[in-house]
Coordinates of C-alpha atoms in Angstrom, one line a residue:
M9 CA 7.5 294.6 39.6
A10 CA 6.3 297.5 37.6
Q11 CA 3.5 299.5 39.2
P12 CA 1.0 302.2 38.3
A13 CA 2.8 305.5 37.8
N14 CA 0.6 307.3 40.2
L15 CA 0.8 304.8 42.9
K16 CA 2.4 307.2 45.4
K17 CA 0.0 309.6 45.2
L18 CA -3.2 307.2 45.5
A19 CA -1.4 305.7 48.6
R20 CA -1.0 309.1 50.3
E21 CA -4.8 310.0 49.4
R22 CA -5.9 306.5 50.7
M23 CA -3.7 307.4 54.0
A24 CA -5.4 310.8 54.5
R25 CA -8.8 309.1 54.1
T26 CA -8.3 306.0 56.1
G27 CA -5.4 306.5 58.6
E28 CA -3.6 303.7 57.2
S29 CA 0.4 303.4 57.0
Y30 CA 1.9 304.0 53.9
T31 CA 2.7 300.4 53.3
T32 CA -0.7 299.3 54.3
A33 CA -2.5 301.7 51.9
R34 CA 0.0 300.8 49.0
K35 CA -0.5 297.1 49.5
N36 CA -4.4 297.7 49.7
I37 CA -4.2 299.5 46.4
L38 CA -2.2 296.9 44.8
T39 CA -4.3 293.9 46.1
D40 CA -7.6 295.5 47.2
K41 CA -6.9 293.7 50.5
P42 CA -4.0 293.6 52.8
E43 CA -2.6 290.4 50.9
G44 CA -4.0 287.9 48.5
P45 CA -3.3 284.4 47.7
R46 CA -0.3 283.5 45.7
A47 CA -1.9 282.9 42.3
A48 CA -4.0 286.4 43.1
R49 CA -0.6 288.3 43.7
A50 CA 1.0 286.6 40.7
A51 CA -1.9 287.7 38.4
A52 CA -1.8 291.1 40.0
A53 CA 1.7 291.5 39.3
R54 CA 1.4 290.5 35.6
N55 CA -1.6 293.0 35.1
Y56 CA 0.3 295.7 36.9
A57 CA 3.2 295.0 34.7
Q58 CA 1.4 295.1 31.5
E59 CA -0.4 298.2 32.5
A60 CA 2.8 299.8 33.2
K61 CA 4.2 299.0 29.9
D62 CA 0.8 300.2 28.3
A63 CA 1.1 303.5 30.2
R64 CA 4.6 304.0 29.0
Y65 CA 3.6 303.2 25.6
A66 CA 0.6 305.7 25.4
E67 CA 3.0 308.5 27.1
K68 CA 5.2 308.0 24.3
H69 CA 2.8 308.1 21.7
G70 CA 0.7 311.0 23.2
K71 CA -2.1 308.9 24.0
P72 CA -4.4 309.1 27.3
K73 CA -2.8 306.7 30.0
P74 CA -5.2 303.5 30.4
K75 CA -6.6 303.5 34.0
P76 CA -5.3 300.5 36.0
K77 CA -7.7 297.7 37.0
P78 CA -8.0 296.5 40.4
A79 CA -6.3 293.0 41.3
P80 CA -8.5 290.0 42.2
A81 CA -9.9 290.2 45.8
P82 CA -7.6 287.9 47.8
S83 CA -9.2 285.1 50.3
P84 CA -9.1 286.2 54.1
A85 CA -7.1 283.1 54.9
E86 CA -4.3 284.4 52.9
E87 CA -4.1 287.9 54.5
L88 CA -0.7 289.1 56.0
P89 CA -1.0 290.4 59.8
E90 CA 0.2 293.9 60.0
Y91 CA 3.8 294.7 61.0
P92 CA 4.0 294.9 64.8
A93 CA 5.3 297.3 66.9
P94 CA 8.2 296.4 69.2
T95 CA 7.0 295.9 72.7
E96 CA 8.9 295.0 75.7
V97 CA 12.1 293.8 73.6
V98 CA 14.7 291.9 75.6
Q99 CA 17.0 290.7 72.6
Y100 CA 17.3 293.0 69.8
D101 CA 17.8 290.5 66.9
A102 CA 15.2 288.2 68.3
G103 CA 12.6 290.6 68.8
L104 CA 13.5 292.0 65.2
W105 CA 12.8 288.5 63.6
H106 CA 9.8 288.1 65.8
R107 CA 8.2 291.1 64.1
V108 CA 9.3 290.1 60.6
L109 CA 7.8 286.5 60.7
T110 CA 4.8 287.5 62.5
Q111 CA 4.1 289.9 59.5
A112 CA 4.9 287.0 57.0
G113 CA 2.4 285.0 58.6
V114 CA 4.6 282.4 59.9
S115 CA 3.3 280.5 63.0
N116 CA 4.6 278.0 65.9
P117 CA 3.2 274.5 64.9
A118 CA 2.6 273.7 68.4
T119 CA 0.5 276.6 69.2
G120 CA -0.6 278.4 66.0
E121 CA 0.8 281.5 67.4
P122 CA 3.7 283.7 66.2
L123 CA 7.0 282.3 66.9
S124 CA 8.1 284.3 70.0
E125 CA 10.9 286.3 70.9
A126 CA 11.9 283.8 73.5
L127 CA 11.7 281.0 71.1
L128 CA 13.8 282.7 68.4
A129 CA 16.4 283.6 71.0
G130 CA 16.6 280.1 72.3
L131 CA 17.1 278.7 68.6
A132 CA 19.4 281.4 67.9
G133 CA 21.8 280.2 70.9
G134 CA 20.2 281.7 73.9
I135 CA 22.7 282.6 76.5
G136 CA 26.5 282.5 77.2
F137 CA 29.3 284.6 78.6
M138 CA 32.4 286.3 77.6
A139 CA 34.2 289.1 79.1
F140 CA 37.4 290.8 78.4
T141 CA 39.3 294.5 78.6
F142 CA 41.6 295.9 76.1
E143 CA 43.9 298.7 77.5
Y144 CA 44.4 301.4 74.7
E145 CA 46.3 304.7 74.8
Q146 CA 43.4 306.9 75.7
A147 CA 41.0 304.6 77.3
T148 CA 40.4 301.1 78.7
T149 CA 37.4 299.3 77.0
V150 CA 35.1 296.4 78.8
T151 CA 33.5 293.8 76.7
L152 CA 30.6 291.6 78.6
V153 CA 28.6 289.5 76.4
T154 CA 25.8 287.4 77.9
R155 CA 24.2 286.0 74.8
A156 CA 25.1 283.1 72.9
H157 CA 28.8 283.6 71.6
P158 CA 30.7 282.9 69.2
E159 CA 28.2 281.2 67.2
P160 CA 26.6 283.4 64.2
Y161 CA 23.5 284.2 66.5
T162 CA 21.0 285.4 63.4
Q163 CA 22.2 282.7 61.1
N164 CA 21.4 280.1 64.0
L165 CA 17.9 281.6 64.2
L166 CA 17.2 281.5 60.7
R167 CA 18.4 278.2 60.0
R168 CA 16.6 276.5 63.0
C169 CA 13.3 278.3 63.0
G170 CA 12.1 276.3 60.0
A171 CA 10.7 279.2 58.0
K172 CA 11.4 279.8 54.2
V173 CA 14.1 282.3 53.9
T174 CA 15.4 284.3 50.8
E175 CA 18.8 285.5 51.6
R176 CA 21.1 287.8 49.3
T177 CA 24.5 289.3 49.2
T178 CA 25.9 291.1 46.4
G179 CA 28.7 293.7 45.6
S180 CA 26.5 295.6 43.4
S181 CA 24.5 298.4 44.9
D182 CA 21.9 298.2 41.9
S183 CA 21.2 294.6 42.3
A184 CA 20.8 295.3 46.1
T185 CA 18.1 297.6 45.5
E186 CA 16.4 295.3 43.1
Y187 CA 16.6 292.4 45.8
L188 CA 15.0 294.9 48.5
D189 CA 12.2 296.0 46.0
A190 CA 11.4 292.2 45.3
G191 CA 10.6 291.8 49.0
L192 CA 8.9 295.1 49.6
D193 CA 6.9 294.4 46.3
A194 CA 5.9 291.0 47.7
G195 CA 4.5 292.9 50.7
R196 CA 7.3 291.7 53.2
A197 CA 9.5 293.7 55.5
V198 CA 13.2 293.1 54.5
V199 CA 16.0 292.9 56.9
V200 CA 19.1 294.5 55.6
R201 CA 22.7 295.1 57.6
V202 CA 24.1 298.4 57.8
A203 CA 27.1 300.2 59.6
V204 CA 25.4 301.9 62.6
S205 CA 27.8 304.9 62.0
A206 CA 26.5 305.6 58.8
L207 CA 22.8 305.9 59.9
P208 CA 21.7 309.7 59.5
W209 CA 20.2 310.0 63.0
I210 CA 23.4 308.7 64.7
E211 CA 26.0 311.4 65.6
A212 CA 29.4 311.4 64.4
G213 CA 31.6 309.5 67.0
E214 CA 28.7 308.1 68.9
V215 CA 29.3 304.4 67.9
D216 CA 32.5 302.5 66.7
E217 CA 32.7 302.6 62.8
A218 CA 32.9 298.7 63.1
D219 CA 29.6 298.4 64.7
I220 CA 26.7 296.9 62.4
I221 CA 23.3 296.1 63.0
D222 CA 20.2 294.5 61.2
V223 CA 17.5 296.5 60.6
A224 CA 14.1 295.8 58.9
I225 CA 12.9 297.8 56.0
V226 CA 9.0 297.6 56.2
G227 CA 7.9 300.2 53.4
E228 CA 8.2 303.5 51.6
H229 CA 6.7 307.1 52.6
E230 CA 7.1 309.5 49.7
D231 CA 10.6 309.2 48.4
D232 CA 11.9 307.5 51.8
L233 CA 12.1 304.2 53.1
L234 CA 10.7 303.3 56.5
I235 CA 13.2 301.5 58.9
D236 CA 12.3 299.5 62.0
D237 CA 15.5 299.8 64.2
G238 CA 14.0 298.6 67.3
S239 CA 13.4 302.4 68.7
G240 CA 9.7 302.0 68.7
A241 CA 9.5 304.5 65.8
L242 CA 9.7 304.1 62.1
M243 CA 12.7 306.1 61.0
P244 CA 12.7 307.4 57.4
I245 CA 16.0 307.1 55.2
S246 CA 16.6 308.1 51.7
P247 CA 17.6 305.4 49.4
N248 CA 20.7 306.6 48.8
D249 CA 21.7 307.0 52.5
L250 CA 20.4 303.4 53.1
A251 CA 23.0 302.2 50.3
V252 CA 25.8 304.0 51.8
A253 CA 25.0 302.4 55.2
R254 CA 24.5 298.8 53.6
A255 CA 27.9 299.0 51.8
K256 CA 29.9 300.9 54.5
R257 CA 31.6 297.2 55.7
K258 CA 32.8 294.9 52.9
K259 CA 32.4 291.7 55.0
E260 CA 28.5 292.3 55.4
K261 CA 28.0 294.3 52.1
N262 CA 24.5 294.3 50.8
W263 CA 23.5 291.3 52.8
Q264 CA 19.6 291.1 53.1
A265 CA 17.0 288.6 54.2
W266 CA 13.1 288.2 54.0
I267 CA 10.4 285.8 54.2
P268 CA 8.9 284.8 51.2
S269 CA 6.3 282.5 52.3
R270 CA 4.0 282.0 55.3
R271 CA 4.8 278.5 55.7
S272 CA 5.2 277.5 59.0
P273 CA 8.1 275.1 60.1
N274 CA 7.3 271.3 60.5
L275 CA 6.7 270.5 64.3
D276 CA 9.0 267.6 64.3
T277 CA 11.8 269.6 62.7
L278 CA 11.2 272.4 64.9
S279 CA 11.5 270.2 68.0
A280 CA 14.8 268.7 66.9
N281 CA 16.1 272.2 66.3
V282 CA 15.2 273.2 69.7
L283 CA 16.8 270.2 71.2
E284 CA 19.8 271.0 69.3
A285 CA 20.0 274.6 70.2
V286 CA 19.6 273.7 74.0
T287 CA 22.4 271.0 73.8
E288 CA 24.7 273.5 72.2
T289 CA 24.1 276.1 74.2
N290 CA 24.8 273.8 77.4
G291 CA 27.8 272.8 75.8
R292 CA 29.3 276.0 75.5
L293 CA 28.5 277.3 79.1
L294 CA 30.0 274.1 80.5
G295 CA 33.0 273.9 78.2
T296 CA 32.3 270.7 76.9
L297 CA 31.9 271.8 73.4
E298 CA 34.7 273.4 71.0
L299 CA 34.4 277.0 70.9
K300 CA 35.0 277.8 67.2
G301 CA 35.9 281.4 66.4
I302 CA 37.7 282.1 69.7
P303 CA 41.2 282.0 70.0
E304 CA 42.8 279.7 72.4
H305 CA 44.1 282.3 74.6
F306 CA 40.6 283.7 75.1
A307 CA 38.8 280.3 76.0
N308 CA 39.5 280.9 79.6
R309 CA 37.4 284.1 79.5
V310 CA 34.3 282.3 77.9
G311 CA 31.3 280.1 79.5
I312 CA 31.2 279.2 83.3
A313 CA 35.0 279.1 83.2
G314 CA 35.0 282.8 81.8
M315 CA 32.9 283.9 84.8
H316 CA 35.6 282.5 87.2
T317 CA 38.2 284.2 85.3
W318 CA 36.4 287.4 85.9
V319 CA 36.0 286.8 89.5
E320 CA 39.5 286.5 89.9
S321 CA 40.4 289.7 88.0
L322 CA 38.0 291.8 90.0
R323 CA 39.5 290.4 93.2
D324 CA 42.9 290.9 92.2
T325 CA 44.1 294.4 93.7
D326 CA 48.0 294.0 93.0
S327 CA 48.9 292.8 89.7
K328 CA 48.5 294.8 86.4
K329 CA 46.0 292.3 85.2
G330 CA 43.8 293.1 88.0
W331 CA 40.8 295.6 87.6
T332 CA 42.1 297.5 90.6
Q333 CA 45.3 298.4 88.7
I334 CA 43.5 298.3 85.1
F335 CA 41.2 300.9 86.2
A336 CA 43.5 303.1 88.7
D337 CA 43.0 306.2 86.3
P338 CA 39.6 307.7 87.4
Q339 CA 38.6 308.6 83.7
R340 CA 39.2 305.1 82.4
L341 CA 37.3 303.7 85.5
E342 CA 34.2 305.9 84.6
T343 CA 34.6 304.8 81.0
G344 CA 34.9 301.3 81.7
L345 CA 32.1 301.0 84.4
A346 CA 29.6 302.8 81.7
Q347 CA 30.5 300.1 79.0
L348 CA 30.0 297.5 81.7
H349 CA 26.8 298.7 82.4
G350 CA 25.7 299.4 79.0
F351 CA 26.4 295.8 77.9
M352 CA 24.4 294.8 80.9
T353 CA 21.4 296.6 79.9
D354 CA 21.5 297.0 76.4
T355 CA 19.6 294.4 74.2
R356 CA 22.2 293.6 71.3
F357 CA 25.0 291.1 73.2
G358 CA 23.7 291.3 76.8
G359 CA 20.1 292.6 78.0
L360 CA 18.0 292.3 81.4
G361 CA 19.0 289.9 83.7
G362 CA 21.8 288.6 81.4
L363 CA 19.2 287.4 79.3
R364 CA 18.6 284.4 81.7
G365 CA 14.9 285.4 82.2
L366 CA 14.2 285.3 78.3
Y367 CA 16.1 281.7 78.3
A368 CA 13.8 280.9 81.2
D369 CA 10.7 281.6 78.9
F370 CA 12.1 279.8 76.0
L371 CA 12.7 276.7 78.2
D372 CA 9.1 277.3 79.6
E373 CA 8.0 276.9 75.7
C374 CA 9.6 273.8 75.4
E375 CA 6.8 272.1 77.2
Q376 CA 4.8 272.7 73.9
F377 CA 7.1 270.1 72.0
P378 CA 6.6 266.5 71.9
G379 CA 9.2 264.9 74.0
L380 CA 10.8 268.2 75.1
E381 CA 8.5 268.6 78.2
P382 CA 11.1 267.8 80.8
L383 CA 13.3 271.0 79.6
A384 CA 10.7 273.1 81.0
E385 CA 11.5 271.9 84.7
H386 CA 14.9 273.9 84.4
A387 CA 13.0 277.3 83.5
A388 CA 12.9 278.0 87.3
D389 CA 16.7 277.8 87.6
Y390 CA 17.3 280.6 84.9
A391 CA 14.3 282.7 86.2
Q392 CA 16.4 282.8 89.4
L393 CA 19.7 283.4 87.9
A394 CA 18.0 286.5 85.9
A395 CA 17.3 288.2 89.3
D396 CA 21.1 287.1 90.3
W397 CA 22.1 289.0 87.1
I398 CA 20.3 292.1 88.0
D399 CA 21.6 292.4 91.3
L400 CA 24.9 292.6 89.8
S401 CA 24.1 295.1 87.1
E402 CA 22.7 297.2 90.0
M403 CA 26.0 297.3 91.7
V404 CA 27.9 298.9 88.7
D405 CA 28.1 302.7 89.3
P406 CA 30.2 304.7 86.7
E407 CA 30.3 307.8 89.1
I408 CA 31.8 306.0 92.0
D409 CA 34.7 307.6 94.1
P410 CA 37.5 306.0 92.6
E411 CA 39.4 305.5 95.8
T412 CA 36.5 302.8 96.6
R413 CA 36.8 300.7 93.6
S414 CA 38.3 298.0 95.2
E415 CA 35.6 297.5 97.4
L416 CA 33.0 297.8 94.6
F417 CA 35.0 295.4 92.9
A418 CA 35.1 292.8 95.6
R419 CA 31.1 293.1 96.1
M420 CA 30.9 292.4 92.4
A421 CA 33.1 289.3 92.6
D422 CA 31.2 288.2 95.6
Q423 CA 28.0 288.5 93.5
M424 CA 29.6 287.0 90.2
E425 CA 31.1 283.9 92.1
K426 CA 27.4 283.4 93.4
I427 CA 26.0 283.6 89.8
A428 CA 28.9 281.2 88.5
A429 CA 28.0 278.7 90.8
A430 CA 24.5 278.9 90.3
E431 CA 25.0 278.8 86.4
E432 CA 27.2 275.6 86.8
R433 CA 24.5 273.8 88.9
A434 CA 21.8 274.8 86.5
A435 CA 23.8 273.7 83.2
T436 CA 24.6 270.6 85.0
A437 CA 21.2 269.8 85.8
L438 CA 20.1 270.6 82.4
A439 CA 22.8 268.4 80.6
S440 CA 21.5 265.4 82.9
T441 CA 18.1 266.0 81.5
L442 CA 19.5 266.3 77.5
S443 CA 21.5 263.1 78.2
R444 CA 18.2 261.3 79.3
L445 CA 16.1 262.9 76.4
K446 CA 19.0 261.6 73.9
A447 CA 18.9 258.1 75.6
S448 CA 15.2 257.8 75.1
K449 CA 15.1 258.9 71.6
T450 CA 18.1 256.4 70.9
E451 CA 16.1 253.5 72.5
R452 CA 13.0 254.4 70.2

């Protein structure tokens, strides 16, 4: 959308007077209020496009530039909420989309409140388990995933949340810039996928070059774009640096998504999607659903079966597959345990309490949806599991004496065995409730 030539100058002057963020000041100048009704925005876009055209014509012919006219005043009912700051985020992607959907004005039809991080995490797939190690020449790596896996977490979230989503993928950097501008010009945050290693504030060698992350572009500041990367502070990045980070990995090249409408999901549809998500998560944990995307030889490392496999590796002190022998080298031990602790406490593929507390909150919210009230009865099981997972994470000490590693692994195995038994009881009980709900729906 074409804009007044002095928009950035006007926005900076307004920021100085009002203390507003650049995005808010820019939006208020364009619409005279935070956000107008659809018709007003369309009219404003046409007006500003014409004004910019007139300005270019005047400049070309040496005439005074016409002053931009204010846009029609919007209706308060159509105003957008401000973009919220990340607070107490447990799962990164669900937290990011909670903020993006909140800023777009999308709400939970059962409550009228924003779609919560817990609800979005549950819709994305909730919880899971996968653990494995790889031995390389220089190090032995540890991977522990306690969120849903291997299903596409973000795509599940977007499909099931019921909001209108505009997604774009392009091989052209110019088209990618145009798509990004279209979302920002509509007053919406735009989520893009970037290579973590290519972000200017990430030190070389700090992360694997294959690591990618979704970040939200929430506006502009002078010549930079502002990124929400979950850190709690908006990070400035030049358009060129962003383009490089977006294009770094061909598979995810220039992907972006944003919410063009404040339209909220239909209650019945959202309820059905919640039930679908719980059923899939439960089946993945119990091993009753096919694990798409996982090689057959890795299947015993996934779900509750994977928990038991890990227990065996922790207790194995003699074979080459046991953790005592895998981590006989002190440096490999320290690096491996540091990675394990990182997965348990980070917010990307794991999280506090193995994300079980967040899943308990999700099940609690199921009480809001017609016909799904019985699912809330299982929240207490997962709240207790969260405490058990926290106990396990507190055992992991990268600085232990290597000579005591077998004893540490034995204690971890005991705790993991306790967790696996509790996970199986919780998932089996939940499966029984799901069967009753489905039978009830069939009878109707």
